[in-house]
mmCIF file of N, CA, C and O in Angstrom:
data_model
loop_
_atom_site.group_PDB
_atom_site.id
_atom_site.type_symbol
_atom_site.label_atom_id
_atom_site.label_comp_id
_atom_site.label_asym_id
_atom_site.label_seq_id
_atom_site.Cartn_x
_atom_site.Cartn_y
_atom_site.Cartn_z
ATOM 1 N N MET A 1 -1.256 -10.621 -3.678
ATOM 2 C CA MET A 1 -1.605 -9.227 -3.601
ATOM 3 C C MET A 1 -2.055 -8.862 -2.186
ATOM 4 O O MET A 1 -1.855 -7.746 -1.758
ATOM 5 N N ASP A 2 -2.656 -9.825 -1.483
ATOM 6 C CA ASP A 2 -3.129 -9.539 -0.133
ATOM 7 C C ASP A 2 -1.983 -9.212 0.815
ATOM 8 O O ASP A 2 -2.138 -8.376 1.709
ATOM 9 N N ILE A 3 -0.839 -9.859 0.608
ATOM 10 C CA ILE A 3 0.298 -9.595 1.490
ATOM 11 C C ILE A 3 0.815 -8.158 1.301
ATOM 12 O O ILE A 3 1.251 -7.520 2.247
ATOM 13 N N ILE A 4 0.707 -7.650 0.091
ATOM 14 C CA ILE A 4 1.139 -6.273 -0.162
ATOM 15 C C ILE A 4 0.212 -5.298 0.549
ATOM 16 O O ILE A 4 0.666 -4.368 1.217
ATOM 17 N N TRP A 5 -1.094 -5.526 0.414
ATOM 18 C CA TRP A 5 -2.053 -4.643 1.094
ATOM 19 C C TRP A 5 -1.924 -4.762 2.608
ATOM 20 O O TRP A 5 -2.085 -3.770 3.327
ATOM 21 N N ALA A 6 -1.644 -5.956 3.112
ATOM 22 C CA ALA A 6 -1.454 -6.132 4.549
ATOM 23 C C ALA A 6 -0.233 -5.353 5.030
ATOM 24 O O ALA A 6 -0.257 -4.730 6.097
ATOM 25 N N GLY A 7 0.841 -5.369 4.238
ATOM 26 C CA GLY A 7 2.035 -4.601 4.597
ATOM 27 C C GLY A 7 1.775 -3.103 4.604
ATOM 28 O O GLY A 7 2.215 -2.387 5.512
ATOM 29 N N ILE A 8 1.039 -2.627 3.602
ATOM 30 C CA ILE A 8 0.711 -1.196 3.543
ATOM 31 C C ILE A 8 -0.191 -0.807 4.707
ATOM 32 O O ILE A 8 0.035 0.205 5.378
ATOM 33 N N TRP A 9 -1.226 -1.617 4.967
ATOM 34 C CA TRP A 9 -2.132 -1.346 6.081
ATOM 35 C C TRP A 9 -1.361 -1.359 7.394
ATOM 36 O O TRP A 9 -1.591 -0.532 8.267
ATOM 37 N N GLY A 10 -0.442 -2.318 7.523
ATOM 38 C CA GLY A 10 0.347 -2.434 8.746
ATOM 39 C C GLY A 10 1.273 -1.251 8.983
ATOM 40 O O GLY A 10 1.572 -0.903 10.118
ATOM 41 N N ILE A 11 1.746 -0.620 7.916
ATOM 42 C CA ILE A 11 2.613 0.555 8.084
ATOM 43 C C ILE A 11 1.802 1.750 8.570
ATOM 44 O O ILE A 11 2.218 2.476 9.464
ATOM 45 N N PHE A 12 0.630 1.955 7.994
ATOM 46 C CA PHE A 12 -0.162 3.124 8.371
ATOM 47 C C PHE A 12 -0.897 2.965 9.694
ATOM 48 O O PHE A 12 -1.126 3.942 10.393
ATOM 49 N N TYR A 13 -1.279 1.734 10.057
ATOM 50 C CA TYR A 13 -2.040 1.500 11.286
ATOM 51 C C TYR A 13 -1.310 0.522 12.199
ATOM 52 O O TYR A 13 -1.925 -0.325 12.812
ATOM 53 N N ARG A 14 -0.011 0.643 12.320
ATOM 54 C CA ARG A 14 0.768 -0.368 13.027
ATOM 55 C C ARG A 14 0.543 -0.395 14.528
ATOM 56 O O ARG A 14 0.727 -1.407 15.157
ATOM 57 N N LYS A 15 0.164 0.686 15.137
ATOM 58 C CA LYS A 15 -0.043 0.678 16.578
ATOM 59 C C LYS A 15 -1.462 0.257 16.947
ATOM 60 O O LYS A 15 -1.737 -0.129 18.059
ATOM 61 N N PHE A 16 -2.359 0.279 16.006
ATOM 62 C CA PHE A 16 -3.775 0.013 16.260
ATOM 63 C C PHE A 16 -4.019 -1.327 16.938
ATOM 64 O O PHE A 16 -4.691 -1.398 17.955
ATOM 65 N N PHE A 17 -3.472 -2.398 16.399
ATOM 66 C CA PHE A 17 -3.729 -3.735 16.931
ATOM 67 C C PHE A 17 -3.087 -3.941 18.296
ATOM 68 O O PHE A 17 -3.703 -4.500 19.196
ATOM 69 N N TRP A 18 -1.865 -3.491 18.467
ATOM 70 C CA TRP A 18 -1.134 -3.800 19.696
ATOM 71 C C TRP A 18 -1.637 -3.020 20.892
ATOM 72 O O TRP A 18 -1.348 -3.361 22.037
ATOM 73 N N ASP A 19 -2.437 -1.991 20.676
ATOM 74 C CA ASP A 19 -3.062 -1.315 21.805
ATOM 75 C C ASP A 19 -4.049 -2.224 22.521
ATOM 76 O O ASP A 19 -4.279 -2.095 23.710
ATOM 77 N N PHE A 20 -4.643 -3.163 21.786
ATOM 78 C CA PHE A 20 -5.665 -4.012 22.372
ATOM 79 C C PHE A 20 -5.108 -5.292 22.975
ATOM 80 O O PHE A 20 -5.838 -6.004 23.661
ATOM 81 N N VAL A 21 -3.848 -5.606 22.730
ATOM 82 C CA VAL A 21 -3.248 -6.823 23.281
ATOM 83 C C VAL A 21 -2.683 -6.501 24.655
ATOM 84 O O VAL A 21 -1.611 -5.936 24.790
ATOM 85 N N GLY A 22 -3.430 -6.850 25.667
ATOM 86 C CA GLY A 22 -2.983 -6.616 27.033
ATOM 87 C C GLY A 22 -2.920 -5.154 27.408
ATOM 88 O O GLY A 22 -2.211 -4.782 28.334
ATOM 89 N N GLY A 23 -3.637 -4.311 26.708
ATOM 90 C CA GLY A 23 -3.605 -2.879 26.983
ATOM 91 C C GLY A 23 -4.457 -2.494 28.180
ATOM 92 O O GLY A 23 -5.383 -3.190 28.571
ATOM 93 N N VAL A 24 -4.115 -1.372 28.773
ATOM 94 C CA VAL A 24 -4.835 -0.839 29.922
ATOM 95 C C VAL A 24 -5.372 0.529 29.538
ATOM 96 O O VAL A 24 -4.631 1.371 29.005
ATOM 97 N N HIS A 25 -6.650 0.743 29.805
ATOM 98 C CA HIS A 25 -7.259 2.038 29.493
ATOM 99 C C HIS A 25 -6.847 3.063 30.549
ATOM 100 O O HIS A 25 -7.071 2.872 31.737
ATOM 101 N N MET A 26 -6.239 4.150 30.115
ATOM 102 C CA MET A 26 -5.785 5.201 31.024
ATOM 103 C C MET A 26 -6.538 6.491 30.711
ATOM 104 O O MET A 26 -6.726 6.832 29.551
ATOM 105 N N ASP A 27 -6.947 7.182 31.733
ATOM 106 C CA ASP A 27 -7.599 8.476 31.560
ATOM 107 C C ASP A 27 -7.121 9.407 32.665
ATOM 108 O O ASP A 27 -7.870 9.824 33.533
ATOM 109 N N THR A 28 -5.819 9.707 32.611
ATOM 110 C CA THR A 28 -5.233 10.594 33.612
ATOM 111 C C THR A 28 -4.823 11.897 32.928
ATOM 112 O O THR A 28 -5.009 12.077 31.729
ATOM 113 N N ALA A 29 -4.240 12.778 33.667
ATOM 114 C CA ALA A 29 -3.825 14.065 33.113
ATOM 115 C C ALA A 29 -2.660 13.901 32.133
ATOM 116 O O ALA A 29 -2.543 14.664 31.177
ATOM 117 N N THR A 30 -1.790 12.906 32.360
ATOM 118 C CA THR A 30 -0.619 12.745 31.500
ATOM 119 C C THR A 30 -0.794 11.667 30.442
ATOM 120 O O THR A 30 -0.165 11.731 29.395
ATOM 121 N N GLN A 31 -1.623 10.659 30.703
ATOM 122 C CA GLN A 31 -1.800 9.561 29.750
ATOM 123 C C GLN A 31 -3.282 9.365 29.464
ATOM 124 O O GLN A 31 -4.089 9.265 30.373
ATOM 125 N N LYS A 32 -3.587 9.316 28.187
ATOM 126 C CA LYS A 32 -4.970 9.090 27.773
ATOM 127 C C LYS A 32 -5.007 7.979 26.736
ATOM 128 O O LYS A 32 -4.078 7.809 25.958
ATOM 129 N N GLY A 33 -6.061 7.197 26.731
ATOM 130 C CA GLY A 33 -6.221 6.141 25.753
ATOM 131 C C GLY A 33 -5.766 4.797 26.277
ATOM 132 O O GLY A 33 -5.656 4.582 27.480
ATOM 133 N N ILE A 34 -5.507 3.889 25.362
ATOM 134 C CA ILE A 34 -5.088 2.535 25.718
ATOM 135 C C ILE A 34 -3.569 2.451 25.692
ATOM 136 O O ILE A 34 -2.939 2.756 24.693
ATOM 137 N N ILE A 35 -2.993 2.043 26.802
ATOM 138 C CA ILE A 35 -1.548 1.884 26.924
ATOM 139 C C ILE A 35 -1.245 0.389 26.808
ATOM 140 O O ILE A 35 -1.787 -0.413 27.570
ATOM 141 N N PRO A 36 -0.405 -0.018 25.832
ATOM 142 C CA PRO A 36 -0.121 -1.446 25.669
ATOM 143 C C PRO A 36 0.605 -2.014 26.884
ATOM 144 O O PRO A 36 1.360 -1.321 27.564
ATOM 145 N N GLY A 37 0.367 -3.298 27.134
ATOM 146 C CA GLY A 37 0.979 -3.962 28.270
ATOM 147 C C GLY A 37 2.463 -4.223 28.057
ATOM 148 O O GLY A 37 2.984 -4.169 26.939
ATOM 149 N N LYS A 38 3.149 -4.554 29.137
ATOM 150 C CA LYS A 38 4.588 -4.838 29.083
ATOM 151 C C LYS A 38 4.875 -6.124 28.317
ATOM 152 O O LYS A 38 5.937 -6.273 27.729
ATOM 153 N N ASN A 39 3.910 -7.053 28.286
ATOM 154 C CA ASN A 39 4.141 -8.325 27.613
ATOM 155 C C ASN A 39 4.220 -8.180 26.092
ATOM 156 O O ASN A 39 4.709 -9.064 25.413
ATOM 157 N N SER A 40 3.749 -7.086 25.540
ATOM 158 C CA SER A 40 3.806 -6.891 24.088
ATOM 159 C C SER A 40 4.981 -6.006 23.662
ATOM 160 O O SER A 40 5.052 -5.603 22.505
ATOM 161 N N ALA A 41 5.927 -5.734 24.550
ATOM 162 C CA ALA A 41 7.070 -4.873 24.237
ATOM 163 C C ALA A 41 7.923 -5.380 23.071
ATOM 164 O O ALA A 41 8.300 -4.582 22.198
ATOM 165 N N PRO A 42 8.243 -6.697 22.971
ATOM 166 C CA PRO A 42 9.036 -7.140 21.812
ATOM 167 C C PRO A 42 8.308 -6.934 20.485
ATOM 168 O O PRO A 42 8.912 -6.575 19.475
ATOM 169 N N PHE A 43 7.005 -7.164 20.495
ATOM 170 C CA PHE A 43 6.232 -6.971 19.272
ATOM 171 C C PHE A 43 6.140 -5.501 18.884
ATOM 172 O O PHE A 43 6.209 -5.144 17.711
ATOM 173 N N ILE A 44 6.008 -4.660 19.879
ATOM 174 C CA ILE A 44 5.951 -3.222 19.612
ATOM 175 C C ILE A 44 7.278 -2.744 19.037
ATOM 176 O O ILE A 44 7.308 -1.881 18.160
ATOM 177 N N ALA A 45 8.371 -3.331 19.491
ATOM 178 C CA ALA A 45 9.688 -2.930 18.987
ATOM 179 C C ALA A 45 9.844 -3.240 17.496
ATOM 180 O O ALA A 45 10.391 -2.431 16.751
ATOM 181 N N ILE A 46 9.382 -4.418 17.033
ATOM 182 C CA ILE A 46 9.597 -4.790 15.631
ATOM 183 C C ILE A 46 8.420 -4.457 14.719
ATOM 184 O O ILE A 46 8.527 -4.588 13.503
ATOM 185 N N ILE A 47 7.296 -4.035 15.293
ATOM 186 C CA ILE A 47 6.137 -3.711 14.460
ATOM 187 C C ILE A 47 5.779 -2.240 14.530
ATOM 188 O O ILE A 47 5.443 -1.628 13.519
ATOM 189 N N VAL A 48 5.868 -1.644 15.698
ATOM 190 C CA VAL A 48 5.459 -0.249 15.851
ATOM 191 C C VAL A 48 6.648 0.699 15.723
ATOM 192 O O VAL A 48 6.629 1.633 14.924
ATOM 193 N N THR A 49 7.700 0.462 16.499
ATOM 194 C CA THR A 49 8.847 1.364 16.484
ATOM 195 C C THR A 49 9.550 1.347 15.136
ATOM 196 O O THR A 49 9.761 2.386 14.517
ATOM 197 N N VAL A 50 9.941 0.169 14.687
ATOM 198 C CA VAL A 50 10.537 -0.016 13.360
ATOM 199 C C VAL A 50 9.642 -1.004 12.621
ATOM 200 O O VAL A 50 9.550 -2.154 13.036
ATOM 201 N N PRO A 51 8.975 -0.603 11.548
ATOM 202 C CA PRO A 51 8.027 -1.511 10.879
ATOM 203 C C PRO A 51 8.718 -2.614 10.082
ATOM 204 O O PRO A 51 8.518 -2.767 8.881
ATOM 205 N N PHE A 52 9.522 -3.416 10.781
ATOM 206 C CA PHE A 52 10.309 -4.472 10.137
ATOM 207 C C PHE A 52 9.414 -5.527 9.493
ATOM 208 O O PHE A 52 9.633 -5.925 8.349
ATOM 209 N N VAL A 53 8.421 -5.995 10.208
ATOM 210 C CA VAL A 53 7.541 -7.054 9.702
ATOM 211 C C VAL A 53 6.789 -6.570 8.457
ATOM 212 O O VAL A 53 6.661 -7.294 7.471
ATOM 213 N N GLN A 54 6.310 -5.330 8.492
ATOM 214 C CA GLN A 54 5.564 -4.806 7.355
ATOM 215 C C GLN A 54 6.445 -4.657 6.115
ATOM 216 O O GLN A 54 6.016 -4.947 5.000
ATOM 217 N N ILE A 55 7.671 -4.201 6.314
ATOM 218 C CA ILE A 55 8.594 -4.030 5.185
ATOM 219 C C ILE A 55 8.941 -5.386 4.581
ATOM 220 O O ILE A 55 8.973 -5.541 3.357
ATOM 221 N N VAL A 56 9.185 -6.390 5.419
ATOM 222 C CA VAL A 56 9.472 -7.727 4.914
ATOM 223 C C VAL A 56 8.263 -8.269 4.153
ATOM 224 O O VAL A 56 8.405 -8.863 3.082
ATOM 225 N N ALA A 57 7.052 -8.040 4.674
ATOM 226 C CA ALA A 57 5.840 -8.502 3.988
ATOM 227 C C ALA A 57 5.706 -7.838 2.619
ATOM 228 O O ALA A 57 5.363 -8.493 1.630
ATOM 229 N N LEU A 58 5.983 -6.541 2.542
ATOM 230 C CA LEU A 58 5.926 -5.842 1.253
ATOM 231 C C LEU A 58 6.948 -6.397 0.269
ATOM 232 O O LEU A 58 6.634 -6.625 -0.902
ATOM 233 N N LEU A 59 8.174 -6.621 0.733
ATOM 234 C CA LEU A 59 9.213 -7.142 -0.153
ATOM 235 C C LEU A 59 8.894 -8.546 -0.643
ATOM 236 O O LEU A 59 9.044 -8.849 -1.831
ATOM 237 N N VAL A 60 8.454 -9.402 0.257
ATOM 238 C CA VAL A 60 8.100 -10.775 -0.137
ATOM 239 C C VAL A 60 6.935 -10.752 -1.117
ATOM 240 O O VAL A 60 6.936 -11.467 -2.114
ATOM 241 N N GLY A 61 5.964 -9.911 -0.860
ATOM 242 C CA GLY A 61 4.825 -9.812 -1.760
ATOM 243 C C GLY A 61 5.212 -9.314 -3.140
ATOM 244 O O GLY A 61 4.732 -9.816 -4.155
ATOM 245 N N MET A 62 6.091 -8.324 -3.196
ATOM 246 C CA MET A 62 6.509 -7.783 -4.487
ATOM 247 C C MET A 62 7.391 -8.772 -5.254
ATOM 248 O O MET A 62 7.315 -8.850 -6.476
ATOM 249 N N LEU A 63 8.219 -9.527 -4.547
ATOM 250 C CA LEU A 63 9.099 -10.479 -5.225
ATOM 251 C C LEU A 63 8.362 -11.717 -5.708
ATOM 252 O O LEU A 63 8.717 -12.290 -6.738
ATOM 253 N N ASN A 64 7.357 -12.148 -4.973
ATOM 254 C CA ASN A 64 6.675 -13.389 -5.315
ATOM 255 C C ASN A 64 5.405 -13.201 -6.126
ATOM 256 O O ASN A 64 4.798 -14.178 -6.535
ATOM 257 N N LEU A 65 4.992 -11.999 -6.321
ATOM 258 C CA LEU A 65 3.768 -11.757 -7.068
ATOM 259 C C LEU A 65 4.052 -11.879 -8.560
ATOM 260 O O LEU A 65 4.840 -11.126 -9.128
ATOM 261 N N THR A 66 3.439 -12.847 -9.209
ATOM 262 C CA THR A 66 3.752 -13.106 -10.613
ATOM 263 C C THR A 66 3.254 -12.009 -11.529
ATOM 264 O O THR A 66 3.827 -11.771 -12.582
ATOM 265 N N GLY A 67 2.195 -11.334 -11.164
ATOM 266 C CA GLY A 67 1.640 -10.295 -12.027
ATOM 267 C C GLY A 67 2.097 -8.897 -11.677
ATOM 268 O O GLY A 67 1.460 -7.922 -12.067
ATOM 269 N N THR A 68 3.190 -8.775 -10.946
ATOM 270 C CA THR A 68 3.634 -7.456 -10.519
ATOM 271 C C THR A 68 3.980 -6.572 -11.707
ATOM 272 O O THR A 68 3.555 -5.431 -11.773
ATOM 273 N N ASN A 69 4.757 -7.101 -12.660
ATOM 274 C CA ASN A 69 5.138 -6.284 -13.805
ATOM 275 C C ASN A 69 3.918 -5.822 -14.590
ATOM 276 O O ASN A 69 3.825 -4.656 -14.982
ATOM 277 N N ALA A 70 2.983 -6.735 -14.812
ATOM 278 C CA ALA A 70 1.769 -6.362 -15.543
ATOM 279 C C ALA A 70 0.987 -5.313 -14.772
ATOM 280 O O ALA A 70 0.471 -4.358 -15.365
ATOM 281 N N GLY A 71 0.919 -5.458 -13.482
ATOM 282 C CA GLY A 71 0.201 -4.475 -12.665
ATOM 283 C C GLY A 71 0.866 -3.115 -12.684
ATOM 284 O O GLY A 71 0.204 -2.084 -12.793
ATOM 285 N N ILE A 72 2.190 -3.109 -12.586
ATOM 286 C CA ILE A 72 2.924 -1.839 -12.596
ATOM 287 C C ILE A 72 2.774 -1.140 -13.936
ATOM 288 O O ILE A 72 2.463 0.051 -13.997
ATOM 289 N N TRP A 73 2.976 -1.886 -15.034
ATOM 290 C CA TRP A 73 2.885 -1.256 -16.357
ATOM 291 C C TRP A 73 1.464 -0.855 -16.693
ATOM 292 O O TRP A 73 1.243 0.169 -17.361
ATOM 293 N N SER A 74 0.479 -1.607 -16.247
ATOM 294 C CA SER A 74 -0.916 -1.217 -16.475
ATOM 295 C C SER A 74 -1.248 0.072 -15.730
ATOM 296 O O SER A 74 -1.948 0.939 -16.248
ATOM 297 N N THR A 75 -0.740 0.193 -14.511
ATOM 298 C CA THR A 75 -0.968 1.415 -13.737
ATOM 299 C C THR A 75 -0.295 2.604 -14.401
ATOM 300 O O THR A 75 -0.886 3.688 -14.509
ATOM 301 N N ILE A 76 0.937 2.433 -14.864
ATOM 302 C CA ILE A 76 1.644 3.518 -15.554
ATOM 303 C C ILE A 76 0.896 3.921 -16.818
ATOM 304 O O ILE A 76 0.718 5.111 -17.101
ATOM 305 N N ALA A 77 0.412 2.930 -17.583
ATOM 306 C CA ALA A 77 -0.328 3.237 -18.812
ATOM 307 C C ALA A 77 -1.631 3.963 -18.499
ATOM 308 O O ALA A 77 -2.003 4.915 -19.198
ATOM 309 N N ALA A 78 -2.328 3.553 -17.449
ATOM 310 C CA ALA A 78 -3.589 4.205 -17.081
ATOM 311 C C ALA A 78 -3.349 5.649 -16.648
ATOM 312 O O ALA A 78 -4.112 6.551 -17.012
ATOM 313 N N VAL A 79 -2.292 5.892 -15.890
ATOM 314 C CA VAL A 79 -1.968 7.254 -15.457
ATOM 315 C C VAL A 79 -1.582 8.113 -16.656
ATOM 316 O O VAL A 79 -2.013 9.277 -16.770
ATOM 317 N N ALA A 80 -0.790 7.573 -17.573
ATOM 318 C CA ALA A 80 -0.402 8.332 -18.768
ATOM 319 C C ALA A 80 -1.617 8.645 -19.633
ATOM 320 O O ALA A 80 -1.750 9.758 -20.163
ATOM 321 N N TYR A 81 -2.528 7.682 -19.786
ATOM 322 C CA TYR A 81 -3.735 7.901 -20.577
ATOM 323 C C TYR A 81 -4.610 8.976 -19.930
ATOM 324 O O TYR A 81 -5.114 9.876 -20.605
ATOM 325 N N LEU A 82 -4.780 8.896 -18.614
ATOM 326 C CA LEU A 82 -5.576 9.889 -17.899
ATOM 327 C C LEU A 82 -4.966 11.282 -18.030
ATOM 328 O O LEU A 82 -5.675 12.260 -18.268
ATOM 329 N N ARG A 83 -3.657 11.366 -17.927
ATOM 330 C CA ARG A 83 -2.963 12.657 -18.070
ATOM 331 C C ARG A 83 -3.166 13.225 -19.470
ATOM 332 O O ARG A 83 -3.402 14.423 -19.648
ATOM 333 N N ALA A 84 -3.077 12.366 -20.479
ATOM 334 C CA ALA A 84 -3.273 12.825 -21.855
ATOM 335 C C ALA A 84 -4.708 13.301 -22.075
ATOM 336 O O ALA A 84 -4.941 14.306 -22.753
ATOM 337 N N GLN A 85 -5.676 12.607 -21.491
ATOM 338 C CA GLN A 85 -7.068 13.011 -21.630
ATOM 339 C C GLN A 85 -7.324 14.354 -20.951
ATOM 340 O O GLN A 85 -8.032 15.203 -21.485
ATOM 341 N N ILE A 86 -6.741 14.543 -19.782
ATOM 342 C CA ILE A 86 -6.920 15.800 -19.051
ATOM 343 C C ILE A 86 -6.303 16.961 -19.824
ATOM 344 O O ILE A 86 -6.872 18.053 -19.887
ATOM 345 N N ARG A 87 -5.153 16.722 -20.449
ATOM 346 C CA ARG A 87 -4.487 17.783 -21.208
ATOM 347 C C ARG A 87 -5.093 17.986 -22.590
ATOM 348 O O ARG A 87 -4.727 18.905 -23.300
ATOM 349 N N GLY A 88 -6.016 17.110 -22.987
ATOM 350 C CA GLY A 88 -6.673 17.259 -24.278
ATOM 351 C C GLY A 88 -5.816 16.829 -25.456
ATOM 352 O O GLY A 88 -6.029 17.296 -26.579
ATOM 353 N N GLU A 89 -4.878 15.937 -25.236
ATOM 354 C CA GLU A 89 -4.009 15.492 -26.318
ATOM 355 C C GLU A 89 -4.781 14.583 -27.277
ATOM 356 O O GLU A 89 -5.631 13.793 -26.855
ATOM 357 N N LEU A 90 -4.493 14.716 -28.558
ATOM 358 C CA LEU A 90 -5.120 13.896 -29.590
ATOM 359 C C LEU A 90 -4.050 13.154 -30.366
ATOM 360 O O LEU A 90 -2.959 13.676 -30.576
ATOM 361 N N LEU A 91 -4.386 11.969 -30.818
ATOM 362 C CA LEU A 91 -3.481 11.180 -31.632
ATOM 363 C C LEU A 91 -3.924 11.332 -33.084
ATOM 364 O O LEU A 91 -4.972 10.827 -33.477
ATOM 365 N N GLU A 92 -3.132 12.071 -33.851
ATOM 366 C CA GLU A 92 -3.484 12.321 -35.246
ATOM 367 C C GLU A 92 -3.472 11.016 -36.030
ATOM 368 O O GLU A 92 -2.584 10.193 -35.898
ATOM 369 N N GLY A 93 -4.480 10.807 -36.851
ATOM 370 C CA GLY A 93 -4.543 9.626 -37.695
ATOM 371 C C GLY A 93 -5.091 8.400 -37.002
ATOM 372 O O GLY A 93 -5.095 7.312 -37.584
ATOM 373 N N ALA A 94 -5.565 8.510 -35.782
ATOM 374 C CA ALA A 94 -6.063 7.341 -35.054
ATOM 375 C C ALA A 94 -7.354 6.814 -35.670
ATOM 376 O O ALA A 94 -7.567 5.613 -35.728
ATOM 377 N N ARG A 95 -8.204 7.700 -36.133
ATOM 378 C CA ARG A 95 -9.485 7.258 -36.710
ATOM 379 C C ARG A 95 -9.282 6.473 -38.000
ATOM 380 O O ARG A 95 -10.034 5.563 -38.292
ATOM 381 N N GLU A 96 -8.265 6.811 -38.779
ATOM 382 C CA GLU A 96 -8.020 6.110 -40.044
ATOM 383 C C GLU A 96 -7.462 4.701 -39.818
ATOM 384 O O GLU A 96 -7.584 3.837 -40.661
ATOM 385 N N ASN A 97 -6.832 4.475 -38.663
ATOM 386 C CA ASN A 97 -6.207 3.186 -38.410
ATOM 387 C C ASN A 97 -7.128 2.178 -37.739
ATOM 388 O O ASN A 97 -6.753 1.033 -37.538
ATOM 389 N N VAL A 98 -8.328 2.578 -37.378
ATOM 390 C CA VAL A 98 -9.238 1.687 -36.668
ATOM 391 C C VAL A 98 -9.673 0.557 -37.610
ATOM 392 O O VAL A 98 -10.163 0.784 -38.703
ATOM 393 N N GLY A 99 -9.452 -0.665 -37.196
ATOM 394 C CA GLY A 99 -9.889 -1.828 -37.940
ATOM 395 C C GLY A 99 -9.001 -2.216 -39.100
ATOM 396 O O GLY A 99 -9.293 -3.161 -39.812
ATOM 397 N N LYS A 100 -7.898 -1.535 -39.323
ATOM 398 C CA LYS A 100 -7.022 -1.892 -40.440
ATOM 399 C C LYS A 100 -5.893 -2.775 -39.952
ATOM 400 O O LYS A 100 -5.394 -2.642 -38.857
ATOM 401 N N ARG A 101 -5.497 -3.724 -40.827
ATOM 402 C CA ARG A 101 -4.375 -4.587 -40.511
ATOM 403 C C ARG A 101 -3.417 -4.581 -41.697
ATOM 404 O O ARG A 101 -3.836 -4.523 -42.839
ATOM 405 N N GLU A 102 -2.159 -4.694 -41.346
ATOM 406 C CA GLU A 102 -1.151 -4.789 -42.412
ATOM 407 C C GLU A 102 -0.992 -6.243 -42.814
ATOM 408 O O GLU A 102 -1.100 -7.143 -41.978
ATOM 409 N N ALA A 103 -0.717 -6.473 -44.075
ATOM 410 C CA ALA A 103 -0.490 -7.841 -44.530
ATOM 411 C C ALA A 103 0.872 -8.316 -44.053
ATOM 412 O O ALA A 103 1.842 -7.573 -44.042
ATOM 413 N N ALA A 104 0.934 -9.587 -43.660
ATOM 414 C CA ALA A 104 2.176 -10.124 -43.119
ATOM 415 C C ALA A 104 3.171 -10.445 -44.194
ATOM 416 O O ALA A 104 2.938 -10.677 -45.304
#
């Protein structure tokens, strides 16, 4: 699960880390902030420009996570339950079925 969160975090904040790797602080009229160094150009190409590493991390995490199906269906069920509660939906006959079992 950590690899999935790392991929998501990496997509939204992908430039954050590489600004500090060999970056130079600029405060001129045209450039402000930290400008990454030339030595990090290949990494910026595959992480910042096109989030290739993050997408691969997300795919590997989703394919190898054994509880993915359970997590997805649990999330769908929770959203459906919340939606039903907000809309005030009731399940007729639910109170009569509490604690009853059918004979096998």
